[in-house]
Short mmCIF file of C-alpha atoms in Angstrom, two decimals:
data_model
loop_
_atom_site.label_atom_id
_atom_site.label_comp_id
_atom_site.label_asym_id
_atom_site.label_seq_id
_atom_site.Cartn_x
_atom_site.Cartn_y
_atom_site.Cartn_z
CA MET A 1 -17.72 -6.61 7.88
CA ALA A 2 -15.26 -7.78 5.42
CA ASP A 3 -15.62 -4.19 3.44
CA ALA A 4 -14.86 -2.39 7.10
CA MET A 5 -11.86 -4.68 7.40
CA PHE A 6 -11.13 -4.27 3.56
CA LEU A 7 -10.92 -0.41 3.96
CA LEU A 8 -9.22 -0.85 7.62
CA PHE A 9 -6.42 -2.82 5.37
CA LYS A 10 -5.97 -0.05 2.75
CA GLU A 11 -5.83 2.89 5.20
CA GLN A 12 -3.19 1.34 6.83
CA ILE A 13 -1.23 0.70 4.03
CA GLN A 14 -1.49 3.92 2.64
CA SER A 15 -0.57 5.39 5.97
CA ALA A 16 2.64 3.48 6.35
CA ILE A 17 3.39 4.72 2.99
CA ARG A 18 2.62 8.01 3.81
CA ASN A 19 4.79 7.80 7.06
CA ARG A 20 7.76 6.38 4.59
CA LEU A 21 7.57 9.28 2.81
CA GLN A 22 7.89 11.39 5.48
CA THR A 23 10.94 9.97 7.07
CA ILE A 24 12.54 9.62 3.46
CA GLU A 25 11.57 13.70 3.15
CA LEU A 26 13.24 14.24 6.31
CA LEU A 27 16.71 12.37 6.00
CA LEU A 28 17.08 14.19 2.48
CA LYS A 29 17.01 17.23 5.02
CA ALA A 30 20.21 15.44 6.66
CA PRO A 31 23.89 16.30 5.78
CA TYR A 32 25.06 13.47 3.63
CA CYS A 33 26.45 9.72 4.61
CA ASP A 34 26.41 6.39 3.49
CA GLU A 35 24.08 5.00 6.26
CA ARG A 36 21.33 7.97 5.15
CA ASP A 37 21.46 6.38 1.74
CA GLU A 38 21.06 3.53 3.10
CA ARG A 39 17.92 4.09 5.07
CA ILE A 40 16.41 5.94 2.47
CA GLU A 41 17.28 2.83 0.15
CA GLU A 42 15.77 0.66 2.80
CA HIS A 43 12.45 2.73 3.32
CA VAL A 44 11.90 2.75 -0.60
CA HIS A 45 12.16 -0.46 -1.12
CA MET A 46 9.72 -0.97 1.52
CA ILE A 47 7.16 1.44 -0.29
CA GLY A 48 7.69 -1.04 -2.94
CA LYS A 49 6.68 -3.98 -1.03
CA LEU A 50 3.31 -1.96 0.79
CA LEU A 51 2.30 -0.85 -2.75
CA VAL A 52 2.31 -4.87 -3.99
CA LEU A 53 0.25 -5.10 -0.51
CA GLU A 54 -2.24 -2.03 -1.22
CA PRO A 55 -5.59 -3.71 -2.40
CA ALA A 56 -7.12 -2.67 -5.92
CA PRO A 57 -9.30 0.42 -6.22
CA ALA A 58 -12.94 -0.39 -5.19
CA ARG A 59 -14.21 -0.56 -9.33
CA ALA A 60 -11.99 -3.67 -9.96
CA GLN A 61 -13.17 -5.11 -6.80
CA VAL A 62 -16.71 -4.46 -7.82
CA SER A 63 -16.34 -5.68 -11.06
CA ALA A 64 -14.47 -9.12 -9.84
CA GLN A 65 -17.38 -9.54 -7.27
CA SER A 66 -19.88 -9.28 -9.99
CA SER A 67 -18.18 -11.92 -12.32
CA TRP A 68 -18.17 -14.33 -9.25
CA ASN A 69 -21.46 -13.96 -8.54
CA ARG A 70 -22.19 -14.59 -11.97
CA ILE A 71 -20.36 -17.67 -12.01
CA ALA A 72 -22.09 -18.68 -8.61
CA GLN A 73 -25.71 -18.32 -10.21
CA LYS A 74 -24.85 -20.28 -12.90
CA ASN A 75 -23.58 -23.04 -11.16
#
């Protein structure tokens, strides 16, 4: 159950990042104006926040779980 939720969360984050990148691509094709640049900056800022939320790669998660299991077995 937790693995499915983890994958769903990761997919949602990646989808949100892709959507923001597509929006930036469209904005870059629009004529220049200050509002356009502000919107691009907002999207770039949000992508940065989403990248912080994105879960670590599965290998790192497995490694952390293995370490936790070893600690739990010792106690």
